[in-house]
PDB file of C-alpha atoms in Angstrom:
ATOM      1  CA  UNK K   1     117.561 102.340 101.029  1.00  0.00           C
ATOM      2  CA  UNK K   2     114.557 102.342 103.281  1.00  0.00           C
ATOM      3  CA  UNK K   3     114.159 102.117 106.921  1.00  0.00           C
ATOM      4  CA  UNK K   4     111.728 102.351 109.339  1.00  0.00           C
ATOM      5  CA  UNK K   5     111.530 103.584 113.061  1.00  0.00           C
ATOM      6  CA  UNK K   6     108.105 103.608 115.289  1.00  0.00           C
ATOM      7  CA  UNK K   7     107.593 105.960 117.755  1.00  0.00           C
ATOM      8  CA  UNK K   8     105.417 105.741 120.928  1.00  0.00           C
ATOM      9  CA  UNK K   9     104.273 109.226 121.405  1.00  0.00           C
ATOM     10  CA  UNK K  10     104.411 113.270 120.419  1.00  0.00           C
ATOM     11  CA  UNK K  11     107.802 113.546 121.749  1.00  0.00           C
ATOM     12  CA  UNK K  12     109.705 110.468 120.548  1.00  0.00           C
ATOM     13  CA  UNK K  13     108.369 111.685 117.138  1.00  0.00           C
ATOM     14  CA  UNK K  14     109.991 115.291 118.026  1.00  0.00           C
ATOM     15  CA  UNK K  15     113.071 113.936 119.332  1.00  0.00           C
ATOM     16  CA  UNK K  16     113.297 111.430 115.725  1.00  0.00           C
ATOM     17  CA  UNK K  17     113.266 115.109 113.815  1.00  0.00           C
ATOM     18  CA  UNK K  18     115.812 116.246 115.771  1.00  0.00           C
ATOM     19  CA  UNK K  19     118.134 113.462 115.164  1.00  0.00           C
ATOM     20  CA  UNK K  20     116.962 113.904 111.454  1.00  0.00           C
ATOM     21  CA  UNK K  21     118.318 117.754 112.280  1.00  0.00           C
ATOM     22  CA  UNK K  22     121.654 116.709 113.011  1.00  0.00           C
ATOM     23  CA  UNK K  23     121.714 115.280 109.271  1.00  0.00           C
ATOM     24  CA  UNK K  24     120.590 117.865 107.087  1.00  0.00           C
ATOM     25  CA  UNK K  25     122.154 120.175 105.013  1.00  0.00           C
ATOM     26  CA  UNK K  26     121.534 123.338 103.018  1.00  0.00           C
ATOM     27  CA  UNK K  27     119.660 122.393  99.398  1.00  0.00           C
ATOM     28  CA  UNK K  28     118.032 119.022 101.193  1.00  0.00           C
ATOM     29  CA  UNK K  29     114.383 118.467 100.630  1.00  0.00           C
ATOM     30  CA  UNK K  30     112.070 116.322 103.034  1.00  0.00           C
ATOM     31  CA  UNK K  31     109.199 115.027 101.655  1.00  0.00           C
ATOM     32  CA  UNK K  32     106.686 114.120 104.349  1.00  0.00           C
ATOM     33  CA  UNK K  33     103.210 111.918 103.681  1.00  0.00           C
ATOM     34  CA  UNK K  34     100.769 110.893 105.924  1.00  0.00           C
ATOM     35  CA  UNK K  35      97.578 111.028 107.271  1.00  0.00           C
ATOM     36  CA  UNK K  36      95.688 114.242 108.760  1.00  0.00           C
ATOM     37  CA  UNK K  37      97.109 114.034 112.344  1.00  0.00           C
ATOM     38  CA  UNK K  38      99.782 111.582 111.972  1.00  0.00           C
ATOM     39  CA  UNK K  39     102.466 114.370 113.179  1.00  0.00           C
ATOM     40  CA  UNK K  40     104.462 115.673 110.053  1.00  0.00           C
ATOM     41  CA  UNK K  41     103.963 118.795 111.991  1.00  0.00           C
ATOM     42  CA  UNK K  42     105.732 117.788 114.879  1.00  0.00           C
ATOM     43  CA  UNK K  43     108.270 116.093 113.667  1.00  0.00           C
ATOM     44  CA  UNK K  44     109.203 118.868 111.518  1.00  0.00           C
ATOM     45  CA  UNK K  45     108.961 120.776 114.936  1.00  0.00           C
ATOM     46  CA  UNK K  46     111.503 118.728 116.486  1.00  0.00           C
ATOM     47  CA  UNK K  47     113.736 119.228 113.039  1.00  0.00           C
ATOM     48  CA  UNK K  48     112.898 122.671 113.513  1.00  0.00           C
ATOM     49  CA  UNK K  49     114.253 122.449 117.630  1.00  0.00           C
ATOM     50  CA  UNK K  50     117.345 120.598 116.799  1.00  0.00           C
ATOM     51  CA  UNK K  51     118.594 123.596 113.927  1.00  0.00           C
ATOM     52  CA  UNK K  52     117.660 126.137 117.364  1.00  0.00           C
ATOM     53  CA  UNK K  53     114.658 128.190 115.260  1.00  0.00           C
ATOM     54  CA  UNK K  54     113.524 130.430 118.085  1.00  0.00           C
ATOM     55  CA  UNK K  55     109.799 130.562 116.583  1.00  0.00           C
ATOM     56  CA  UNK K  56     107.433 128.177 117.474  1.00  0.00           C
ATOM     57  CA  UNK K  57     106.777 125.785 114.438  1.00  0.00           C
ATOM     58  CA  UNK K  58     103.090 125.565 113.099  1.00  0.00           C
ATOM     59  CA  UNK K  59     101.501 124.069 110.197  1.00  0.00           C
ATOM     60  CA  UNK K  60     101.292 126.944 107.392  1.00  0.00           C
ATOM     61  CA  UNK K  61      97.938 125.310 106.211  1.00  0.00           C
ATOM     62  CA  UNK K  62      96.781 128.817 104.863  1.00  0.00           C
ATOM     63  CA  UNK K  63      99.908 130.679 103.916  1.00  0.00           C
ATOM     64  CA  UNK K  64     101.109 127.575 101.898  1.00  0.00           C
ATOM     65  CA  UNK K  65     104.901 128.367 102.946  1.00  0.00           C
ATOM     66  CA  UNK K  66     106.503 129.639 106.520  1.00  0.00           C
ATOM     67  CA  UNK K  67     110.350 130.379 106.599  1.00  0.00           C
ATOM     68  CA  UNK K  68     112.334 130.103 109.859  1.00  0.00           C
ATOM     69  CA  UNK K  69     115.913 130.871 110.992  1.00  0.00           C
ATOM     70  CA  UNK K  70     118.251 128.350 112.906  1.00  0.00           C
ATOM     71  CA  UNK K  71     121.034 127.645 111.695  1.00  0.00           C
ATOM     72  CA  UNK K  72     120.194 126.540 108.553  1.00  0.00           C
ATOM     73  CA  UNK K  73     116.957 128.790 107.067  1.00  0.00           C
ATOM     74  CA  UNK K  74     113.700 125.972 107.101  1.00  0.00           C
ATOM     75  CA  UNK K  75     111.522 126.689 104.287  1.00  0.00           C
ATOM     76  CA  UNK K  76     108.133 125.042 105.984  1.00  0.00           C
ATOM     77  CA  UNK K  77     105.657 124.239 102.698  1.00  0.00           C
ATOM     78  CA  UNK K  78     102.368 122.806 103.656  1.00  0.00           C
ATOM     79  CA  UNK K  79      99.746 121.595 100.813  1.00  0.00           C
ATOM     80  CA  UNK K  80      96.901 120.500 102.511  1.00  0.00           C
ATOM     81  CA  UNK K  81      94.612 123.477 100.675  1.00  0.00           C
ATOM     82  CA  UNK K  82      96.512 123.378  97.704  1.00  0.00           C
ATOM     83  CA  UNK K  83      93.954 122.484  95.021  1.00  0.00           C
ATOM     84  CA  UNK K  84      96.748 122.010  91.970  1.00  0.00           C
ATOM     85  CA  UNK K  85      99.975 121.662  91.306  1.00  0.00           C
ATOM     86  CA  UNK K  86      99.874 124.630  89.112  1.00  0.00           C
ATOM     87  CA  UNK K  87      99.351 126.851  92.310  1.00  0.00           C
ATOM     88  CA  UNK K  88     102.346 126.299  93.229  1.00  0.00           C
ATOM     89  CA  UNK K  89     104.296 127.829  90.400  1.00  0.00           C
ATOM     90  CA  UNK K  90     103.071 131.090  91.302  1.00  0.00           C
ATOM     91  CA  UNK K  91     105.206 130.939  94.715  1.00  0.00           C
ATOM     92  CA  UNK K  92     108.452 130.330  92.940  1.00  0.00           C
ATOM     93  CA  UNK K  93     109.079 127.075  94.447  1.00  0.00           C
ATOM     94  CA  UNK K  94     111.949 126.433  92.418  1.00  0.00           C
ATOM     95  CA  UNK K  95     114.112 128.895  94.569  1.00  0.00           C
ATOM     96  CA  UNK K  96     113.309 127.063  97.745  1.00  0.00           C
ATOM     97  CA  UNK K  97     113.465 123.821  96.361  1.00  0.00           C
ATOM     98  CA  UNK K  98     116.551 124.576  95.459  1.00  0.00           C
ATOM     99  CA  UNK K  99     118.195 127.146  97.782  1.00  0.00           C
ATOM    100  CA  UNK K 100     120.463 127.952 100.722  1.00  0.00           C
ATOM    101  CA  UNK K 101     118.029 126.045 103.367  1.00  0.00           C
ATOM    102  CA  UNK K 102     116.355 122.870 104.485  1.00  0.00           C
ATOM    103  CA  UNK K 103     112.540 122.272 102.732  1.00  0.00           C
ATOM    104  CA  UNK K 104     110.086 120.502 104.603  1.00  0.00           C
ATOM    105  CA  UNK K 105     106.790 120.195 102.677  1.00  0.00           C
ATOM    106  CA  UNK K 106     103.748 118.036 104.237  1.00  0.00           C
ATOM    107  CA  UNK K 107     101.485 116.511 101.869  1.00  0.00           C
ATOM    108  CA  UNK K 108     103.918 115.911  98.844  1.00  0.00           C
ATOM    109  CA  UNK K 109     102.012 113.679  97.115  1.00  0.00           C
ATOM    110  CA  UNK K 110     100.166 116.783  96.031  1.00  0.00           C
ATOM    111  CA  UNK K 111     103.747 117.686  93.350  1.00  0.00           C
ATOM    112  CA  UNK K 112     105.477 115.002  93.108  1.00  0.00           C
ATOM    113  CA  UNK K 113     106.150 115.134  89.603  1.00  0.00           C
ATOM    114  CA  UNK K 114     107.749 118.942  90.820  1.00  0.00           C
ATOM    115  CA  UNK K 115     109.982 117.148  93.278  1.00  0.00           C
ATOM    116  CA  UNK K 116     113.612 117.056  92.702  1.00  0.00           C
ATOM    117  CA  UNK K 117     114.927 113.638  91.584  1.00  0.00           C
ATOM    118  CA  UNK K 118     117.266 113.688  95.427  1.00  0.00           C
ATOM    119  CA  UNK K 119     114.966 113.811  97.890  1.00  0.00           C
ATOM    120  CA  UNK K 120     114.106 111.979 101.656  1.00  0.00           C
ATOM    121  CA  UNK K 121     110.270 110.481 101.561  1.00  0.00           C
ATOM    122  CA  UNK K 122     109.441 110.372 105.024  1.00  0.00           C
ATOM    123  CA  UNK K 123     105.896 108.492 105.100  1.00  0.00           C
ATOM    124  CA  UNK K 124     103.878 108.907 108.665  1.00  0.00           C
ATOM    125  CA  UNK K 125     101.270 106.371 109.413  1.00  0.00           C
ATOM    126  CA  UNK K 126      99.068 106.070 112.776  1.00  0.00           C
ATOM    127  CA  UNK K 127      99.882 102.768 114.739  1.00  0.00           C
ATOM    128  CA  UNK K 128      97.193 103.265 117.393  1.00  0.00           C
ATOM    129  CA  UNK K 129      96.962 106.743 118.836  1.00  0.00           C
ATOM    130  CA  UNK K 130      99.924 107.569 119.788  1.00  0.00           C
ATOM    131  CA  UNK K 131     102.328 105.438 118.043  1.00  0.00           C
ATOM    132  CA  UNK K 132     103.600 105.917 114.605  1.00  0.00           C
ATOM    133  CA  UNK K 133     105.532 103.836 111.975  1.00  0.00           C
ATOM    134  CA  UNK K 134     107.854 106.496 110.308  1.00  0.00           C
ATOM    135  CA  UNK K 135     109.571 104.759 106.948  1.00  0.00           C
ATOM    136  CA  UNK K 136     112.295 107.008 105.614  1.00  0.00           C
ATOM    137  CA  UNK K 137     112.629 106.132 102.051  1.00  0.00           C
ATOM    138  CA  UNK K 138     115.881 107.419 100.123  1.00  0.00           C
ATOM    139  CA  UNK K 139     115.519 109.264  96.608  1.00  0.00           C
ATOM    140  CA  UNK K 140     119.153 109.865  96.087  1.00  0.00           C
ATOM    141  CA  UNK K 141     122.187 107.932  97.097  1.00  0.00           C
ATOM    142  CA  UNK K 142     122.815 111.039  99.466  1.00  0.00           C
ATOM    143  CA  UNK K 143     119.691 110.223 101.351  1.00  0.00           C
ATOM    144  CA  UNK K 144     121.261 106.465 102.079  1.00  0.00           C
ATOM    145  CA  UNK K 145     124.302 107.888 103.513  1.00  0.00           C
ATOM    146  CA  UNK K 146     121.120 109.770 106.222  1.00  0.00           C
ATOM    147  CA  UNK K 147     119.520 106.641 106.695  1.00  0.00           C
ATOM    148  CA  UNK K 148     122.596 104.462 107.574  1.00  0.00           C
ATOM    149  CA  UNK K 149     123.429 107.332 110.209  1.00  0.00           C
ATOM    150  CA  UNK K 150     119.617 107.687 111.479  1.00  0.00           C
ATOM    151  CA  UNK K 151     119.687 103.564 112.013  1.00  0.00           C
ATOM    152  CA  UNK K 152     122.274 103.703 114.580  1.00  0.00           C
ATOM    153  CA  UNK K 153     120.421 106.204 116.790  1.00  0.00           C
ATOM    154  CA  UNK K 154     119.061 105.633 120.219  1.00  0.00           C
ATOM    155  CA  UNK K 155     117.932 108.337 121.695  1.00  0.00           C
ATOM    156  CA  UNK K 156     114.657 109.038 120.812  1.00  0.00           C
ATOM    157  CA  UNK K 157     112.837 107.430 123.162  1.00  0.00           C
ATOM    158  CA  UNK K 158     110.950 109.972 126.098  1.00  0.00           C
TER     159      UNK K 158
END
């Protein structure tokens, strides 16, 4: 199943994530795409606001990984610098991938044969400069039952 939602500025794009927040569960992976600027960071912010993590959310470009605490853990992988996919067997991926929390990880496209089979693509593209056209894209019946939910919202505009 695929759907897709445009949103008209920084914070409709936040307040998308945290609808998407109200979805996930422990062991879920997002996959996000896009364009340098197109605001995977912030809507992983606004993810990151609707699970209550008390840090303020930032782009790990040079740690490669950032965990938070809400109430789900948010394991925060960004792979802008990442050169190979090889580098990322060194961090042990496997047990985020694969654990207790939510994984967010911008630039996917950079692993995707690493991936898990059940995952959400979430694919950010710039409109004009401030709106976005955000296409969820289900890997994983699981992911359909997300998308059906995240169709009926409302809310998100500012």
């Amino acid at each position: 199943m695929n759907l897709t939602i445009i949103t008209k500025s920084p914070g409709e794009t936040k307040n998308l994530g945290k609808n998407v927040s109200k979805l996930v569960k422990p062991g879920d992976l997002l996959a996000f795409y896009g364009e340098l600027g197109a605001g995977k960071t912030c809507f992983i912010q606004g993810i990151s606001l609707g699970l209550e993590v008390k840090d303020y959310v930032t782009s790990p470009s040079f740690t490669i990984i950032n965990e938070y605490q809400g109430k789900i853990p948010i394991y925060h992988f960004d792979l802008f610098r990442l050169d190979d996919a090889e580098e990322i067997l060194e961090l042990g991926y496997e047990e985020y991938f694969f654990g207790e929390g939510l994984t967010v990880i911008e630039w996917s496209e950079k692993i995707e044969q690493l991936l898990p089979k059940e995952h959400l693509k979430i694919d950010i593209k710039f409109k004009d400069i401030y709106e976005r056209t955000i296409s969820f894209i289900s890997q994983g019946d699981k992911f359909d039952k997300y998308l059906k939910e995240l169709s009926r919202i409302e809310n998100i505009r500012d």
